[in-house]
Amino acid sequence: MKEGTHYSLGVDIGSTTLKVALLDENGKLVYTDYQRHNAAIKQTATHVATRIFNRYGDCWLNVVLTGSVGMGYAERLGLAFVQEVVAAAETIKRRYPNVRTFVDMGGEDSKMIFFEAGKVPDIRMNGSCAGGTGAFIDQTATLLGVETSELNTLAEKAETIYPIASRCGVFSKTDIQNLISRNVSRNDIAASVFNAVAMQVVASLARGMDIEPDVFFCGGPFAFLPELKKHFINVLGITEKDCILPENAQVVPALGCALLANSLGKRPVRLSELIYILRFASDDTPIDLTHRLQPLFTSDGEYKEWLAHKTNKFVPRAKFVPDQKTRYFLGIDSGSTTTKIVLTNEAGEIVYTDYQRNRGDSFKTFAEGLKRMYDNVPERENIVIGGSCATGYGENLLRTAFNLDYGIVETMAHFVAARHVNPEVSFVLDIGGQDMKAIFIENGSIRRIEINEACSSGCGSFIETFATMLGYQVDEFARLSCMAKHPCDLGTRCTVFMNSKVKQAMREGSAVEDIAAGFSYSVVKNCLFKVLKLKNIKELGDSIVVQGGTFRNHSIVRALELLSGCEVSFTDIPELMGAYGAALHAIEMSKV
């Protein structure tokens, strides 16, 4: 194609991906692209635009944008915008006139459009539930420890479909964890998830409408997971001949934008001009800082000084003494997803620790952890175990199978560990990946205990989900939080509802570190006010101890300090405190 040729460009910027479709002057689709933007939208758009430049030269473009993040960028760049469903409907109208039902699934939303001759298309979208979306499928892949694309290979080999609640990420994780713990094959779990997604989308969006062929499927999950379409066909009771899955299913809304570009495009723009704007132009829309929160730390120096002050609560360590006069005590926290082992001496000093994911088999995980402990401690034949104690989800199983001496309720194990670290403790907050325990203490005794029921918005998975969505490791996300200048106020909302807040912040041009810090504040706010329903922050007392792997994220500890006005203590082994408490209990019981 010669330089200066006119093209129509459709751009779909969603919460996680950027998709483009390029049409030539004859309306032929000549180029598509699909990229995860990881919140670096301008950089990703520049990269895609440069690839088009390298292939087609400095052409003229009529551009239309769509997508959950596309509106803000259309306004800044002075380009046309159209709603996603309108763009998708345009593709159907022009390219697939025989379609009667349109099913689109994205990363965090799903849509159905019903077409009937002589009538306006009936458009249905999921509200605030991400149950029937790509994000739900991604979470399953994470639980199974595989890439999302691998779920398709697993599902091909499935033999049995199990019921899974896809209406909410929290409930689904519980169902999936139960299947894993029962040693159900990953093949069957993958297929069961696809089946649950199909049922969720149909039930929530059809709402009494007949789904008539031809049925058109589009969106990234359908494009990259063929087994997903098969489960929709089964749920709908139709055949392959009744379905259309286009070659470029992941860019259908972008294609609709390109088809509308000649009529809606505000002005043709040179591709070189567009690349220049993306690279160098400042953001014309000033960031609204009126709804921002206090920075967690004003500088890197303040953070380092704060961290140095906290080290006085770290649990003491000791070396193994290879003689048979010294007794050691074994503490085990067998959780639903992980197994933690702590070996201490009689003074409560830690000699050895082990932390492993269960992979659906807590018995095998503990057995392997025990072997590792003996392999790593020198002169293992001289180890004298003076007492052993288990806590957590698998307490009874491990006590029986390995003839352990004692068992202790999980909340008591955390209380014992917290009291050892801070004898004046008034409140213990333990946050794991999917659960939360809050222990209120008065005069050295437990006054009341609260646990979360079906909300993960104050748990570690809340942060992990959004860190992954934005393309960061959790520890990197935590570090960014500590350095944020203007933390976003994301409110006290559940994981699903928080998506809209994040999209809004992204549209407004908020920095990733400000969004990350906002999550830290939200975890604490959700925990205290949404889950625990505190009426008065004074209920926490003056001495707070935090535990659980979530509190390896120092930004959450700091957010709790700023919101409570209290100093918060944590150790260097927050994720092992349940096992440590069990070891301390074994020490105490051995003295009786």
Coordinates of C-alpha atoms in Angstrom, one line a residue:
M1 CA 0.0 0.0 0.0
K2 CA 1.4 3.4 -0.9
E3 CA 1.9 6.1 1.8
G4 CA -1.0 8.5 2.1
T5 CA -3.7 5.8 1.6
H6 CA -6.8 6.2 3.8
Y7 CA -7.7 3.6 6.3
S8 CA -10.4 3.1 8.9
L9 CA -9.1 2.2 12.4
G10 CA -11.1 0.8 15.2
V11 CA -9.6 0.7 18.7
D12 CA -11.1 -1.1 21.7
I13 CA -9.4 -0.2 25.0
G14 CA -10.7 -2.5 27.8
S15 CA -9.7 -2.8 31.4
T16 CA -6.9 -5.3 30.5
T17 CA -6.4 -5.3 26.8
L18 CA -6.1 -3.1 23.7
K19 CA -7.5 -4.4 20.4
V20 CA -7.3 -2.8 17.0
A21 CA -8.9 -3.5 13.6
L22 CA -7.7 -1.7 10.4
L23 CA -9.8 -1.6 7.2
D24 CA -8.6 -0.5 3.8
E25 CA -10.5 1.8 1.4
N26 CA -12.6 -1.2 0.2
G27 CA -13.6 -2.2 3.7
K28 CA -11.3 -5.2 3.8
L29 CA -9.9 -6.2 7.2
V30 CA -6.1 -5.9 6.6
Y31 CA -4.6 -5.8 10.1
T32 CA -5.6 -6.7 13.7
D33 CA -3.7 -6.6 17.0
Y34 CA -4.5 -7.8 20.5
Q35 CA -2.2 -6.7 23.4
R36 CA -2.4 -6.7 27.2
H37 CA -1.7 -3.1 28.3
N38 CA -1.0 -3.7 32.0
A39 CA -2.3 -0.1 32.6
A40 CA 0.5 1.3 30.4
I41 CA -2.1 2.3 27.8
K42 CA -0.2 5.1 26.0
Q43 CA 2.9 3.0 25.7
T44 CA 1.0 0.0 24.4
A45 CA -1.0 2.2 21.9
T46 CA 2.3 3.7 20.7
H47 CA 3.8 0.3 20.1
V48 CA 0.7 -0.9 18.1
A49 CA 0.6 2.4 16.1
T50 CA 4.3 2.1 15.3
R51 CA 3.8 -1.5 14.0
I52 CA 1.0 -0.2 11.7
F53 CA 3.3 2.6 10.5
N54 CA 6.1 0.1 9.7
R55 CA 3.7 -1.9 7.6
Y56 CA 1.5 0.7 5.9
G57 CA 3.6 3.9 6.1
D58 CA 2.3 7.4 7.1
C59 CA -1.3 6.7 6.1
W60 CA -4.4 8.8 6.8
L61 CA -6.8 7.3 9.4
N62 CA -10.4 7.7 10.4
V63 CA -10.4 6.6 14.0
V64 CA -13.2 5.5 16.4
L65 CA -12.6 4.2 19.9
T66 CA -14.6 2.0 22.2
G67 CA -14.1 0.1 25.5
S68 CA -14.3 0.7 29.2
V69 CA -11.2 2.8 29.2
G70 CA -11.5 4.1 25.6
M71 CA -13.8 7.0 26.4
G72 CA -11.3 9.0 28.4
Y73 CA -8.6 8.5 25.7
A74 CA -11.0 9.5 22.9
E75 CA -11.7 12.8 24.8
R76 CA -8.0 13.5 25.3
L77 CA -7.0 12.7 21.7
G78 CA -10.0 14.5 20.1
L79 CA -11.3 11.3 18.5
A80 CA -14.7 9.7 18.1
F81 CA -16.1 7.3 20.7
V82 CA -18.9 4.7 20.4
Q83 CA -20.3 2.4 23.0
E84 CA -18.9 -1.2 22.9
V85 CA -22.3 -2.9 22.3
V86 CA -23.2 -0.5 19.5
A87 CA -19.8 -1.2 17.8
A88 CA -20.4 -4.9 18.1
A89 CA -23.9 -4.7 16.8
E90 CA -22.6 -2.8 13.8
T91 CA -20.3 -5.7 13.0
I92 CA -23.2 -8.1 13.1
K93 CA -25.4 -5.9 11.0
R94 CA -22.9 -5.4 8.2
R95 CA -21.0 -8.7 8.2
Y96 CA -23.3 -11.4 9.7
P97 CA -27.0 -10.4 8.9
N98 CA -28.3 -13.9 9.7
V99 CA -27.2 -13.7 13.4
R100 CA -30.1 -13.7 15.9
T101 CA -28.1 -14.0 19.2
F102 CA -24.8 -12.3 20.0
V103 CA -22.7 -13.5 22.9
D104 CA -19.6 -11.5 23.9
M105 CA -17.3 -12.2 26.8
G106 CA -14.5 -9.9 27.9
G107 CA -12.1 -9.8 30.7
E108 CA -14.5 -8.4 33.2
D109 CA -17.9 -8.1 31.4
S110 CA -20.2 -10.2 29.3
K111 CA -23.0 -9.2 26.9
M112 CA -25.8 -10.6 24.9
I113 CA -27.6 -8.9 22.0
F114 CA -30.9 -10.3 20.5
F115 CA -31.6 -9.3 16.9
E116 CA -35.1 -9.5 15.4
A117 CA -36.1 -8.1 12.0
G118 CA -37.8 -4.8 12.3
K119 CA -37.0 -4.2 15.9
V120 CA -34.2 -2.4 17.8
P121 CA -31.6 -4.9 19.0
D122 CA -32.2 -6.0 22.6
I123 CA -28.9 -5.4 24.5
R124 CA -28.1 -7.2 27.8
M125 CA -25.0 -6.7 29.9
N126 CA -23.8 -8.1 33.1
G127 CA -24.2 -5.7 36.0
S128 CA -21.6 -5.8 38.7
C129 CA -21.0 -9.6 38.7
A130 CA -17.8 -10.9 37.1
G131 CA -18.9 -14.5 37.5
G132 CA -19.4 -15.2 33.8
T133 CA -16.3 -13.4 32.5
G134 CA -12.7 -14.0 31.5
A135 CA -11.5 -12.8 34.9
F136 CA -13.3 -15.7 36.5
I137 CA -11.6 -18.1 34.2
D138 CA -8.2 -16.4 34.9
Q139 CA -8.7 -16.9 38.7
T140 CA -9.4 -20.6 38.1
A141 CA -6.1 -20.9 36.2
T142 CA -4.3 -19.3 39.1
L143 CA -5.8 -21.7 41.6
L144 CA -4.8 -24.7 39.5
G145 CA -1.3 -23.3 38.9
V146 CA -1.5 -23.2 35.1
E147 CA -1.7 -20.6 32.4
T148 CA -5.2 -19.7 31.2
S149 CA -4.5 -21.2 27.8
E150 CA -3.7 -24.6 29.5
L151 CA -7.3 -24.8 30.8
N152 CA -8.4 -25.5 27.3
T153 CA -6.1 -28.6 27.0
L154 CA -7.2 -29.8 30.4
A155 CA -10.9 -29.4 29.6
E156 CA -10.5 -31.5 26.4
K157 CA -9.7 -34.5 28.5
A158 CA -12.5 -34.1 31.1
E159 CA -14.8 -37.0 32.1
T160 CA -17.1 -35.5 34.7
I161 CA -18.7 -32.1 35.3
Y162 CA -19.0 -30.9 38.9
P163 CA -21.2 -28.0 40.1
I164 CA -19.3 -24.8 40.7
A165 CA -20.9 -21.5 41.8
S166 CA -19.8 -19.0 39.1
R167 CA -21.9 -16.1 40.5
C168 CA -19.1 -14.8 42.7
G169 CA -15.4 -15.2 42.8
V170 CA -15.4 -15.9 46.5
F171 CA -18.0 -18.7 46.3
S172 CA -16.4 -20.2 43.2
K173 CA -12.9 -20.3 44.9
T174 CA -14.5 -22.2 47.8
D175 CA -16.0 -24.8 45.4
I176 CA -12.9 -25.2 43.4
Q177 CA -10.7 -25.6 46.6
N178 CA -13.1 -28.3 47.8
L179 CA -12.7 -30.1 44.4
I180 CA -8.9 -29.8 44.6
S181 CA -8.9 -31.1 48.2
R182 CA -10.9 -34.1 47.1
N183 CA -8.3 -34.9 44.4
V184 CA -10.7 -34.2 41.6
S185 CA -8.7 -34.1 38.3
R186 CA -7.7 -30.8 37.0
N187 CA -9.2 -31.8 33.7
D188 CA -12.7 -32.1 35.3
I189 CA -12.2 -28.9 37.2
A190 CA -11.3 -26.9 34.1
A191 CA -14.3 -28.3 32.2
S192 CA -16.6 -27.7 35.2
V193 CA -15.5 -24.0 35.3
F194 CA -16.3 -23.6 31.6
N195 CA -19.7 -25.2 32.2
A196 CA -20.3 -22.9 35.1
V197 CA -19.4 -19.8 33.1
A198 CA -21.8 -20.8 30.3
M199 CA -24.6 -21.4 32.7
Q200 CA -24.0 -18.1 34.5
V201 CA -23.9 -16.0 31.2
V202 CA -27.1 -17.7 29.9
A203 CA -29.0 -17.4 33.2
S204 CA -28.0 -13.8 34.0
L205 CA -28.3 -12.3 30.5
A206 CA -31.0 -14.3 28.6
R207 CA -33.6 -13.8 31.4
G208 CA -36.4 -15.5 29.5
M209 CA -35.4 -14.6 26.0
D210 CA -35.1 -17.4 23.5
I211 CA -31.6 -17.9 22.2
E212 CA -32.1 -18.6 18.6
P213 CA -29.5 -19.4 15.9
D214 CA -27.4 -18.3 14.4
V215 CA -25.5 -17.7 17.6
F216 CA -22.4 -15.5 17.3
F217 CA -19.6 -15.8 19.8
C218 CA -16.8 -13.2 20.2
G219 CA -14.3 -11.9 22.8
G220 CA -10.9 -13.1 23.9
P221 CA -12.1 -16.1 26.0
F222 CA -14.0 -17.6 23.0
A223 CA -11.1 -16.8 20.6
F224 CA -8.4 -18.5 22.7
L225 CA -10.4 -21.2 24.5
P226 CA -12.4 -23.3 22.0
E227 CA -13.6 -25.7 24.7
L228 CA -15.5 -22.8 26.2
K229 CA -17.7 -22.5 23.1
K230 CA -18.4 -26.3 23.3
H231 CA -19.8 -25.9 26.8
F232 CA -22.0 -23.0 25.7
I233 CA -23.3 -25.2 22.8
N234 CA -24.2 -27.9 25.4
V235 CA -25.9 -25.5 27.8
L236 CA -27.9 -23.8 24.9
G237 CA -28.9 -27.1 23.4
I238 CA -27.7 -26.2 19.9
T239 CA -25.3 -27.6 17.4
E240 CA -22.0 -26.5 15.8
K241 CA -23.9 -25.5 12.6
D242 CA -26.0 -23.0 14.6
C243 CA -22.9 -21.1 15.7
I244 CA -20.4 -18.6 14.3
L245 CA -17.0 -18.0 15.9
P246 CA -15.2 -15.6 13.5
E247 CA -11.5 -15.8 12.8
N248 CA -10.9 -12.6 14.7
A249 CA -13.4 -13.1 17.5
Q250 CA -11.3 -11.0 20.0
V251 CA -11.5 -7.8 17.9
V252 CA -15.2 -7.7 17.0
P253 CA -16.0 -4.4 18.8
A254 CA -12.8 -2.8 17.3
L255 CA -14.0 -4.0 13.9
G256 CA -17.4 -2.3 14.5
C257 CA -15.6 0.9 15.3
A258 CA -13.6 0.7 12.0
L259 CA -16.9 0.1 10.1
L260 CA -18.3 3.2 11.7
A261 CA -15.2 5.3 11.2
N262 CA -16.1 7.0 7.9
S263 CA -19.4 8.2 9.3
L264 CA -18.4 8.9 12.9
G265 CA -14.8 9.9 12.6
K266 CA -14.2 13.5 13.6
R267 CA -11.4 14.1 11.2
P268 CA -8.8 12.1 9.3
V269 CA -5.5 12.0 11.2
R270 CA -2.0 11.2 9.9
L271 CA -0.6 8.1 11.6
S272 CA 2.6 10.0 12.3
E273 CA 0.7 12.7 14.1
L274 CA -1.1 10.1 16.2
I275 CA 2.2 8.5 17.2
Y276 CA 3.6 11.9 18.1
I277 CA 0.6 12.7 20.3
L278 CA 0.9 9.3 22.0
R279 CA 4.6 9.7 22.6
F280 CA 5.0 13.4 23.5
A281 CA 1.8 15.2 24.2
S282 CA 1.0 16.0 27.8
D283 CA -2.2 14.9 29.3
D284 CA -4.7 17.6 28.5
T285 CA -7.0 16.5 31.3
P286 CA -5.7 17.5 34.7
I287 CA -5.9 14.7 37.3
D288 CA -8.5 15.4 39.9
L289 CA -6.8 15.2 43.3
T290 CA -9.8 16.2 45.4
H291 CA -10.6 12.6 46.3
R292 CA -7.2 11.4 47.3
L293 CA -5.8 10.0 50.5
Q294 CA -2.8 10.7 52.6
P295 CA 0.4 9.2 51.2
L296 CA 1.5 6.1 53.2
F297 CA 5.1 7.5 53.3
T298 CA 6.3 10.9 52.3
S299 CA 9.7 9.5 51.1
D300 CA 11.8 6.4 50.7
G301 CA 13.8 7.5 53.7
E302 CA 10.7 7.6 55.9
Y303 CA 9.7 4.1 54.8
K304 CA 13.2 2.7 55.6
E305 CA 13.1 4.5 59.0
W306 CA 9.7 3.1 59.7
L307 CA 10.8 -0.5 58.7
A308 CA 13.9 -0.3 60.9
H309 CA 11.7 0.6 63.9
K310 CA 9.5 -2.5 63.3
T311 CA 12.4 -5.0 63.5
N312 CA 12.2 -5.1 67.3
K313 CA 9.1 -7.4 67.0
F314 CA 10.8 -9.9 64.7
V315 CA 10.8 -13.5 66.0
P316 CA 14.3 -14.6 67.3
R317 CA 16.2 -17.3 65.4
A318 CA 18.6 -20.0 66.7
K319 CA 20.9 -22.5 65.3
F320 CA 20.3 -26.2 65.7
V321 CA 22.3 -27.7 68.5
P322 CA 23.3 -31.3 67.6
D323 CA 22.9 -33.0 70.9
Q324 CA 20.1 -35.1 72.4
K325 CA 19.7 -32.9 75.5
T326 CA 18.0 -30.1 73.6
R327 CA 14.3 -30.6 72.9
Y328 CA 12.6 -29.1 69.9
F329 CA 8.9 -28.3 69.3
L330 CA 7.0 -28.7 66.0
G331 CA 4.1 -26.5 65.0
I332 CA 2.0 -27.1 61.9
D333 CA -0.6 -24.9 60.3
S334 CA -2.4 -27.0 57.8
G335 CA -4.6 -24.6 55.8
S336 CA -7.0 -25.1 52.9
T337 CA -4.4 -23.9 50.4
T338 CA -1.0 -24.0 52.2
T339 CA 0.9 -25.9 54.8
K340 CA 3.3 -24.1 57.2
I341 CA 5.8 -25.8 59.5
V342 CA 7.8 -24.2 62.3
L343 CA 10.4 -25.9 64.5
T344 CA 11.5 -24.1 67.6
N345 CA 13.7 -24.7 70.7
E346 CA 12.3 -24.6 74.2
A347 CA 12.9 -20.8 74.3
G348 CA 10.6 -20.3 71.4
E349 CA 13.4 -19.4 69.0
I350 CA 12.9 -20.6 65.5
V351 CA 15.3 -23.2 64.1
Y352 CA 13.5 -24.1 60.8
T353 CA 10.5 -23.1 58.8
D354 CA 8.7 -24.4 55.7
Y355 CA 5.9 -23.0 53.6
Q356 CA 4.3 -24.9 50.7
R357 CA 1.1 -24.8 48.7
N358 CA -1.0 -28.0 49.2
R359 CA -1.8 -28.6 45.6
G360 CA -5.0 -30.3 46.8
D361 CA -3.2 -32.8 49.1
S362 CA -2.4 -31.5 52.6
F363 CA -1.3 -35.0 53.8
K364 CA 1.3 -35.3 51.1
T365 CA 2.4 -31.7 51.5
F366 CA 3.1 -32.1 55.2
A367 CA 4.9 -35.4 54.7
E368 CA 7.2 -33.8 52.1
G369 CA 7.7 -30.8 54.4
L370 CA 8.7 -33.1 57.3
K371 CA 11.2 -34.9 55.1
R372 CA 12.7 -31.6 53.9
M373 CA 13.0 -30.5 57.6
Y374 CA 15.0 -33.6 58.5
D375 CA 17.1 -33.3 55.3
N376 CA 18.0 -29.7 56.1
V377 CA 18.7 -29.9 59.8
P378 CA 22.2 -31.2 60.4
E379 CA 22.7 -34.4 62.4
R380 CA 19.0 -35.2 62.2
E381 CA 19.4 -38.4 64.2
N382 CA 19.9 -36.2 67.2
I383 CA 16.7 -34.3 66.9
V384 CA 14.4 -34.8 70.0
I385 CA 10.9 -33.6 69.4
G386 CA 9.5 -32.6 72.8
G387 CA 6.1 -31.9 71.5
S388 CA 4.1 -31.4 68.3
C389 CA 0.9 -29.4 67.7
A390 CA -1.3 -28.9 64.6
T391 CA -3.9 -26.2 63.8
G392 CA -5.9 -25.2 60.8
Y393 CA -8.1 -26.9 58.2
G394 CA -6.2 -30.2 58.3
E395 CA -5.6 -30.4 62.0
N396 CA -7.5 -33.6 62.7
L397 CA -6.2 -35.4 59.6
L398 CA -2.5 -34.7 60.5
R399 CA -2.9 -35.4 64.2
T400 CA -4.4 -38.8 63.4
A401 CA -2.1 -39.7 60.5
F402 CA 1.2 -38.6 62.1
N403 CA 0.3 -39.2 65.8
L404 CA 0.9 -35.6 66.7
D405 CA 0.7 -34.7 70.4
Y406 CA -1.7 -31.7 70.4
G407 CA -4.2 -29.7 68.4
I408 CA -5.3 -26.1 68.9
V409 CA -8.0 -24.0 67.4
E410 CA -6.6 -21.7 64.7
T411 CA -7.7 -18.5 66.3
M412 CA -6.1 -19.5 69.6
A413 CA -2.9 -20.4 67.8
H414 CA -2.8 -16.9 66.3
F415 CA -3.6 -15.4 69.7
V416 CA -0.8 -17.3 71.4
A417 CA 1.7 -16.2 68.8
A418 CA 0.6 -12.6 68.9
R419 CA 0.8 -12.5 72.7
H420 CA 4.3 -13.9 72.6
V421 CA 5.4 -11.1 70.3
N422 CA 3.5 -8.4 72.2
P423 CA 2.2 -9.3 75.7
E424 CA 0.1 -6.1 75.7
V425 CA -1.8 -7.0 72.5
S426 CA -5.4 -5.7 72.4
F427 CA -6.4 -6.8 68.8
V428 CA -5.1 -9.4 66.4
L429 CA -5.9 -9.3 62.8
D430 CA -5.0 -12.3 60.6
I431 CA -5.6 -11.9 56.9
G432 CA -4.9 -14.8 54.5
G433 CA -5.5 -15.1 50.8
Q434 CA -9.3 -15.8 51.2
D435 CA -10.1 -15.6 54.9
M436 CA -9.8 -13.2 57.8
K437 CA -9.8 -13.6 61.5
A438 CA -10.1 -10.7 64.0
I439 CA -9.5 -11.3 67.7
F440 CA -10.5 -8.7 70.3
I441 CA -8.6 -9.0 73.6
E442 CA -9.3 -7.5 77.0
N443 CA -7.1 -8.0 80.1
G444 CA -5.1 -10.7 78.4
S445 CA -8.1 -12.8 77.4
I446 CA -10.1 -13.2 74.2
R447 CA -13.3 -11.1 74.4
R448 CA -14.7 -11.9 71.0
I449 CA -13.7 -13.4 67.6
E450 CA -14.9 -12.3 64.2
I451 CA -14.3 -14.1 60.8
N452 CA -15.3 -13.2 57.3
E453 CA -18.0 -15.3 55.7
A454 CA -18.3 -14.8 52.0
C455 CA -16.5 -11.6 51.2
S456 CA -12.9 -11.5 50.0
S457 CA -12.6 -7.7 49.7
G458 CA -10.5 -7.4 52.8
C459 CA -8.3 -10.4 52.0
G460 CA -5.0 -11.0 50.2
S461 CA -6.7 -12.3 47.1
F462 CA -8.2 -8.8 46.7
I463 CA -4.7 -7.3 46.2
E464 CA -3.4 -10.2 44.3
T465 CA -6.3 -10.1 41.8
F466 CA -5.8 -6.5 40.9
A467 CA -2.0 -6.7 40.9
T468 CA -2.2 -9.4 38.3
M469 CA -4.8 -7.5 36.4
L470 CA -2.4 -4.6 36.1
G471 CA 0.5 -6.8 35.2
Y472 CA 2.5 -6.7 38.5
Q473 CA 3.8 -9.2 41.0
V474 CA 2.3 -8.7 44.5
D475 CA 5.6 -7.6 46.1
E476 CA 6.3 -5.1 43.3
F477 CA 2.7 -3.8 43.7
A478 CA 3.3 -3.4 47.4
R479 CA 6.5 -1.4 46.9
L480 CA 4.7 0.9 44.4
S481 CA 2.0 1.5 47.0
C482 CA 4.5 2.8 49.6
M483 CA 5.9 5.4 47.2
A484 CA 2.5 6.8 46.0
K485 CA 2.2 10.6 46.1
H486 CA -1.6 10.8 45.7
P487 CA -3.4 7.5 46.7
C488 CA -6.7 7.0 45.1
D489 CA -9.8 6.7 47.3
L490 CA -11.3 3.5 45.9
G491 CA -13.9 3.3 48.8
T492 CA -15.1 0.2 50.6
R493 CA -16.4 -2.1 47.9
C494 CA -16.2 -5.7 47.0
T495 CA -13.7 -7.1 44.5
V496 CA -16.2 -7.1 41.7
F497 CA -17.5 -3.6 42.2
M498 CA -14.0 -2.3 42.6
N499 CA -13.4 -2.9 38.9
S500 CA -15.4 0.1 37.9
K501 CA -13.5 2.3 40.4
V502 CA -10.2 1.1 38.9
K503 CA -11.4 1.8 35.3
Q504 CA -12.5 5.3 36.3
A505 CA -9.1 5.9 37.9
M506 CA -7.3 4.7 34.8
R507 CA -9.5 6.9 32.6
E508 CA -8.6 9.8 34.7
G509 CA -4.9 9.1 34.2
S510 CA -4.0 8.0 37.7
A511 CA -0.6 6.5 38.2
V512 CA -0.4 2.8 38.9
E513 CA 1.3 3.5 42.3
D514 CA -1.7 5.7 43.3
I515 CA -4.1 2.9 42.4
A516 CA -1.9 0.4 44.3
A517 CA -1.9 2.5 47.4
G518 CA -5.7 3.0 47.1
F519 CA -6.1 -0.8 47.2
S520 CA -4.0 -0.9 50.5
Y521 CA -6.4 1.6 52.1
S522 CA -9.4 -0.3 50.7
V523 CA -8.3 -3.7 52.1
V524 CA -8.1 -2.1 55.6
K525 CA -11.4 -0.2 55.2
N526 CA -13.2 -3.2 53.9
C527 CA -11.9 -5.3 56.7
L528 CA -12.7 -2.9 59.5
F529 CA -15.9 -1.3 58.4
K530 CA -17.5 -3.7 55.8
V531 CA -16.6 -7.1 57.2
L532 CA -16.1 -6.4 61.0
K533 CA -18.6 -3.6 60.9
L534 CA -16.8 -1.5 63.5
K535 CA -18.7 1.4 64.9
N536 CA -15.7 2.9 66.7
I537 CA -12.1 2.5 65.9
K538 CA -11.3 2.5 69.7
E539 CA -12.6 -1.1 69.8
L540 CA -9.2 -2.1 68.5
G541 CA -7.4 -0.9 71.6
D542 CA -3.9 0.5 71.6
S543 CA -1.8 -2.5 70.7
I544 CA -2.5 -4.1 67.3
V545 CA -0.7 -7.2 66.0
V546 CA -1.2 -8.3 62.4
Q547 CA -0.5 -11.7 60.9
G548 CA -1.0 -13.6 57.7
G549 CA 0.8 -13.5 54.4
T550 CA -1.1 -10.4 53.4
F551 CA 0.9 -8.4 55.9
R552 CA 4.1 -9.0 54.0
N553 CA 2.7 -6.0 52.1
H554 CA 3.9 -3.2 54.3
S555 CA 1.6 -0.7 52.6
I556 CA -1.4 -2.5 54.2
V557 CA 0.3 -2.3 57.6
R558 CA 0.9 1.4 57.2
A559 CA -2.7 2.0 56.0
L560 CA -4.0 0.3 59.1
E561 CA -1.8 2.5 61.3
L562 CA -2.9 5.7 59.6
L563 CA -6.6 4.7 59.7
S564 CA -6.5 3.5 63.3
G565 CA -4.1 6.0 64.8
C566 CA -2.4 3.1 66.6
E567 CA 1.0 1.5 66.2
V568 CA 0.8 -1.8 64.5
S569 CA 3.2 -4.7 65.3
F570 CA 4.2 -7.4 62.8
T571 CA 6.9 -10.0 62.5
D572 CA 9.2 -11.2 59.8
I573 CA 7.1 -14.4 59.5
P574 CA 3.5 -13.1 59.3
E575 CA 2.4 -16.0 57.1
L576 CA 3.8 -18.6 59.7
M577 CA 2.3 -17.2 62.9
G578 CA -0.4 -19.8 63.1
A579 CA 2.3 -22.6 63.0
Y580 CA 4.5 -20.6 65.4
G581 CA 1.6 -20.3 67.8
A582 CA 1.0 -24.1 67.5
A583 CA 4.7 -24.7 68.4
L584 CA 4.4 -22.3 71.4
H585 CA 1.3 -24.2 72.6
A586 CA 3.3 -27.5 72.3
I587 CA 6.0 -25.9 74.5
E588 CA 3.5 -24.9 77.2
M589 CA 1.7 -28.3 77.1
S590 CA 5.0 -30.1 77.6
K591 CA 5.4 -28.3 80.9
V592 CA 2.1 -29.6 82.3

